[in-house]
Amino acid sequence: MKGKFPLDQFSSLCTPFYYYDTGLLQKTLDAIKQQLKGQEQFRVHYAMKANVNPKLLSIIKDNGFGADCVSGGEISAAILAGFSPQEIVFAGVGKADWEIELGLDLNIFCFNVESIAELRVIDEIAQVMGKVARVCLRINPNVKANTHANIATGQAENKFGIALQDLDKVLGVLTELKSIEFIGLHFHIGSQILDMSDFRALCMRINEIMDALESRGIRIPNLNVGGGLGIDYDHPNRQSIPDFEAYFDVYDTHLRLRPYQTLHFELGRSIVGQCGTLISKVLYVKEGVNKEFAILDAGMNDLIRPALYQAAHKIENITSQEALSSYDVVGPVCESSDVFGKSVDLNRVSRGDLIAIRSAGAYGEVMASQYNCRPLANSYFSDEFI
Ligand SMILES: *Cc1c(COP(=O)(O)O)cnc(C)c1O
């Protein structure tokens, strides 16, 4: 759909750049808020690691969402964007002392703790600071998600979380620690999950855990089910807003939430994924053996998902109206994995054409590097082009 992009304004901009459709972001946030209406027990935190572009953060914050952080840097970025510390949750297998101190200093809502070793360090630091750390235990629920192996996190073999069989031991340790307040359980089974039965399996597992804990008189005021809802990379126009109704309905239907519990979500990709596009220019069309290459001025340093996860983004020539032809679309970086797509049908490509790499709002700009001494791409927003 060529009408999506302000081509006249694009022609004066230095490529490559990220273009964000802030109208679509707002509609996406509205769709989530629509599902949360009347759900007093549900709370959504935006997973900062998907994209920390300050303008996007400020829009998300203004819509009343909390923040899910995985580093001290992300906590600082959240505070800078105006998120309240009481709305910040902090996860990650390897929190450094200074990051724990920062979280305690700011009085963030909770630390999602992934090991006994970490629990003891947080307790020690909190004690020295005269604070009490609110803690959720991140449990590895041993639920397999149908997604790429590099972004599945909820099985016993992954580094994340506390194994279910160790939960009793951890609960024992918790009773010894004076500067820790145990407030809940945290889960996250992976990312880019489109099969709702994966989330249903998580609900079932949480129900089992809750029944076991409740029968021993243990009350768990907070449950956090992480994020992971995927987006449609093949059809960014057809389904530009993820099916939040189906997603929240799984939890509404299958999780037996107690009246005293709050259910937290940490959505990243599903919030920002479709609103971002990487816009690039064709440098050369190169005749290879049996194929043609469209060589772009954007590379894996601008968008690493194809190289890192074999991810396929929809690629469009937004300049040309000519007949379709097949190209391997590649970047200029000196790595064989610097390929955005193979045998991609594009309107006949010429030097200077603008190429849109769609669905690049999540894990795009935030993962960019300066590899090969390439400068970081700029970002522009649809509401700047009126
Ligand atoms: C990455 C991550 C998320 C967000 O995942 P999305 O797939 O982008 O929704 C949420 N919680 C935790 C703990 C994560 O590591």
GROMACS .gro file of C-alpha atoms in nm, residues 6-154:
model
  149
    6PRO     CA    1   0.453   1.054   0.263
    7LEU     CA    2   0.683   1.000  -0.036
    8ASP     CA    3   0.723   1.369  -0.117
    9GLN     CA    4   0.869   1.439   0.227
   10PHE     CA    5   1.075   1.120   0.225
   11SER     CA    6   1.264   1.230  -0.086
   12SER     CA    7   1.443   1.509   0.104
   13LEU     CA    8   1.551   1.287   0.397
   14CYS     CA    9   1.883   1.117   0.440
   15THR     CA   10   1.842   0.738   0.428
   16PRO     CA   11   1.823   0.494   0.593
   17PHE     CA   12   1.578   0.607   0.860
   18TYR     CA   13   1.305   0.467   1.082
   19TYR     CA   14   0.959   0.598   1.014
   20TYR     CA   15   0.697   0.560   1.287
   21ASP     CA   16   0.324   0.583   1.227
   22THR     CA   17   0.219   0.740   1.556
   23GLY     CA   18  -0.146   0.722   1.453
   24LEU     CA   19  -0.121   0.344   1.429
   25LEU     CA   20   0.059   0.330   1.764
   26GLN     CA   21  -0.228   0.526   1.921
   27LYS     CA   22  -0.487   0.296   1.762
   28THR     CA   23  -0.295  -0.006   1.892
   29LEU     CA   24  -0.288   0.139   2.244
   30ASP     CA   25  -0.660   0.219   2.216
   31ALA     CA   26  -0.729  -0.144   2.116
   32ILE     CA   27  -0.553  -0.266   2.431
   33LYS     CA   28  -0.732  -0.013   2.650
   34GLN     CA   29  -1.061  -0.128   2.498
   35GLN     CA   30  -0.987  -0.483   2.619
   36LEU     CA   31  -0.889  -0.361   2.966
   37LYS     CA   32  -1.217  -0.175   3.020
   38GLY     CA   33  -1.390  -0.326   3.319
   39GLN     CA   34  -1.089  -0.547   3.393
   40GLU     CA   35  -0.984  -0.382   3.719
   41GLN     CA   36  -0.738  -0.663   3.793
   42PHE     CA   37  -0.538  -0.637   3.466
   43ARG     CA   38  -0.233  -0.410   3.437
   44VAL     CA   39  -0.020  -0.369   3.122
   45HIS     CA   40   0.347  -0.272   3.131
   46TYR     CA   41   0.523  -0.185   2.807
   47ALA     CA   42   0.836  -0.400   2.758
   48MET     CA   43   1.091  -0.124   2.702
   49LYS     CA   44   1.342  -0.350   2.532
   50ALA     CA   45   1.126  -0.361   2.217
   51ASN     CA   46   1.193   0.008   2.145
   52VAL     CA   47   1.309   0.297   2.365
   53ASN     CA   48   1.257   0.576   2.115
   54PRO     CA   49   1.168   0.868   2.349
   55LYS     CA   50   0.873   0.988   2.143
   56LEU     CA   51   0.714   0.642   2.139
   57LEU     CA   52   0.780   0.603   2.513
   58SER     CA   53   0.608   0.931   2.583
   59ILE     CA   54   0.299   0.830   2.383
   60ILE     CA   55   0.282   0.494   2.561
   61LYS     CA   56   0.327   0.659   2.901
   62ASP     CA   57   0.056   0.917   2.825
   63ASN     CA   58  -0.185   0.630   2.762
   64GLY     CA   59  -0.140   0.508   3.118
   65PHE     CA   60   0.080   0.204   3.067
   66GLY     CA   61   0.351   0.091   3.308
   67ALA     CA   62   0.707  -0.004   3.210
   68ASP     CA   63   0.884  -0.339   3.208
   69CYS     CA   64   1.261  -0.289   3.226
   70VAL     CA   65   1.550  -0.533   3.189
   71SER     CA   66   1.840  -0.304   3.284
   72GLY     CA   67   1.930   0.003   3.485
   73GLY     CA   68   1.957   0.195   3.160
   74GLU     CA   69   1.600   0.107   3.074
   75ILE     CA   70   1.486   0.213   3.421
   76SER     CA   71   1.653   0.551   3.364
   77ALA     CA   72   1.495   0.579   3.019
   78ALA     CA   73   1.153   0.498   3.169
   79ILE     CA   74   1.194   0.765   3.440
   80LEU     CA   75   1.312   1.018   3.179
   81ALA     CA   76   1.002   0.942   2.974
   82GLY     CA   77   0.786   1.013   3.279
   83PHE     CA   78   0.683   0.663   3.390
   84SER     CA   79   0.618   0.650   3.761
   85PRO     CA   80   0.855   0.425   3.963
   86GLN     CA   81   0.546   0.258   4.111
   87GLU     CA   82   0.464   0.138   3.760
   88ILE     CA   83   0.809  -0.009   3.686
   89VAL     CA   84   0.891  -0.379   3.703
   90PHE     CA   85   1.252  -0.493   3.664
   91ALA     CA   86   1.348  -0.833   3.518
   92GLY     CA   87   1.669  -0.992   3.395
   93VAL     CA   88   1.893  -1.286   3.487
   94GLY     CA   89   2.196  -1.069   3.557
   95LYS     CA   90   2.120  -0.753   3.754
   96ALA     CA   91   2.436  -0.565   3.853
   97ASP     CA   92   2.464  -0.414   4.202
   98TRP     CA   93   2.426  -0.058   4.070
   99GLU     CA   94   2.108  -0.157   3.888
  100ILE     CA   95   1.961  -0.306   4.204
  101GLU     CA   96   2.060   0.008   4.397
  102LEU     CA   97   1.895   0.226   4.132
  103GLY     CA   98   1.572   0.026   4.154
  104LEU     CA   99   1.571   0.045   4.534
  105ASP     CA  100   1.659   0.411   4.535
  106LEU     CA  101   1.365   0.489   4.307
  107ASN     CA  102   1.134   0.253   4.496
  108ILE     CA  103   1.024   0.066   4.182
  109PHE     CA  104   0.717  -0.158   4.204
  110CYS     CA  105   0.910  -0.484   4.196
  111PHE     CA  106   1.214  -0.687   4.104
  112ASN     CA  107   1.144  -1.002   3.904
  113VAL     CA  108   1.405  -1.231   4.056
  114GLU     CA  109   1.551  -1.525   3.867
  115SER     CA  110   1.772  -1.712   4.120
  116ILE     CA  111   1.848  -1.767   4.489
  117ALA     CA  112   2.187  -1.604   4.436
  118GLU     CA  113   2.018  -1.288   4.310
  119LEU     CA  114   1.763  -1.295   4.592
  120ARG     CA  115   2.040  -1.295   4.853
  121VAL     CA  116   2.225  -1.006   4.685
  122ILE     CA  117   1.910  -0.794   4.662
  123ASP     CA  118   1.839  -0.865   5.029
  124GLU     CA  119   2.193  -0.759   5.129
  125ILE     CA  120   2.187  -0.439   4.924
  126ALA     CA  121   1.838  -0.348   5.047
  127GLN     CA  122   1.946  -0.405   5.407
  128VAL     CA  123   2.247  -0.173   5.369
  129MET     CA  124   2.023   0.092   5.212
  130GLY     CA  125   1.758   0.052   5.483
  131LYS     CA  126   1.500  -0.048   5.222
  132VAL     CA  127   1.267  -0.338   5.160
  133ALA     CA  128   1.272  -0.480   4.807
  134ARG     CA  129   0.941  -0.599   4.664
  135VAL     CA  130   1.006  -0.918   4.473
  136CYS     CA  131   0.827  -1.144   4.230
  137LEU     CA  132   0.987  -1.480   4.160
  138ARG     CA  133   1.034  -1.552   3.793
  139ILE     CA  134   0.932  -1.913   3.749
  140ASN     CA  135   1.034  -2.117   3.448
  141PRO     CA  136   0.700  -2.287   3.382
  142ASN     CA  137   0.848  -2.543   3.142
  143VAL     CA  138   0.594  -2.451   2.876
  144LYS     CA  139   0.711  -2.475   2.516
  145ALA     CA  140   0.612  -2.189   2.288
  146ASN     CA  141   0.584  -2.238   1.912
  147THR     CA  142   0.837  -1.976   1.815
  148HIS     CA  143   1.198  -1.937   1.705
  149ALA     CA  144   1.440  -2.116   1.941
  150ASN     CA  145   1.632  -1.793   2.007
  151ILE     CA  146   1.323  -1.625   2.152
  152ALA     CA  147   1.168  -1.915   2.344
  153THR     CA  148   1.235  -1.867   2.715
  154GLY     CA  149   0.997  -2.085   2.913
   0.00000   0.00000   0.00000
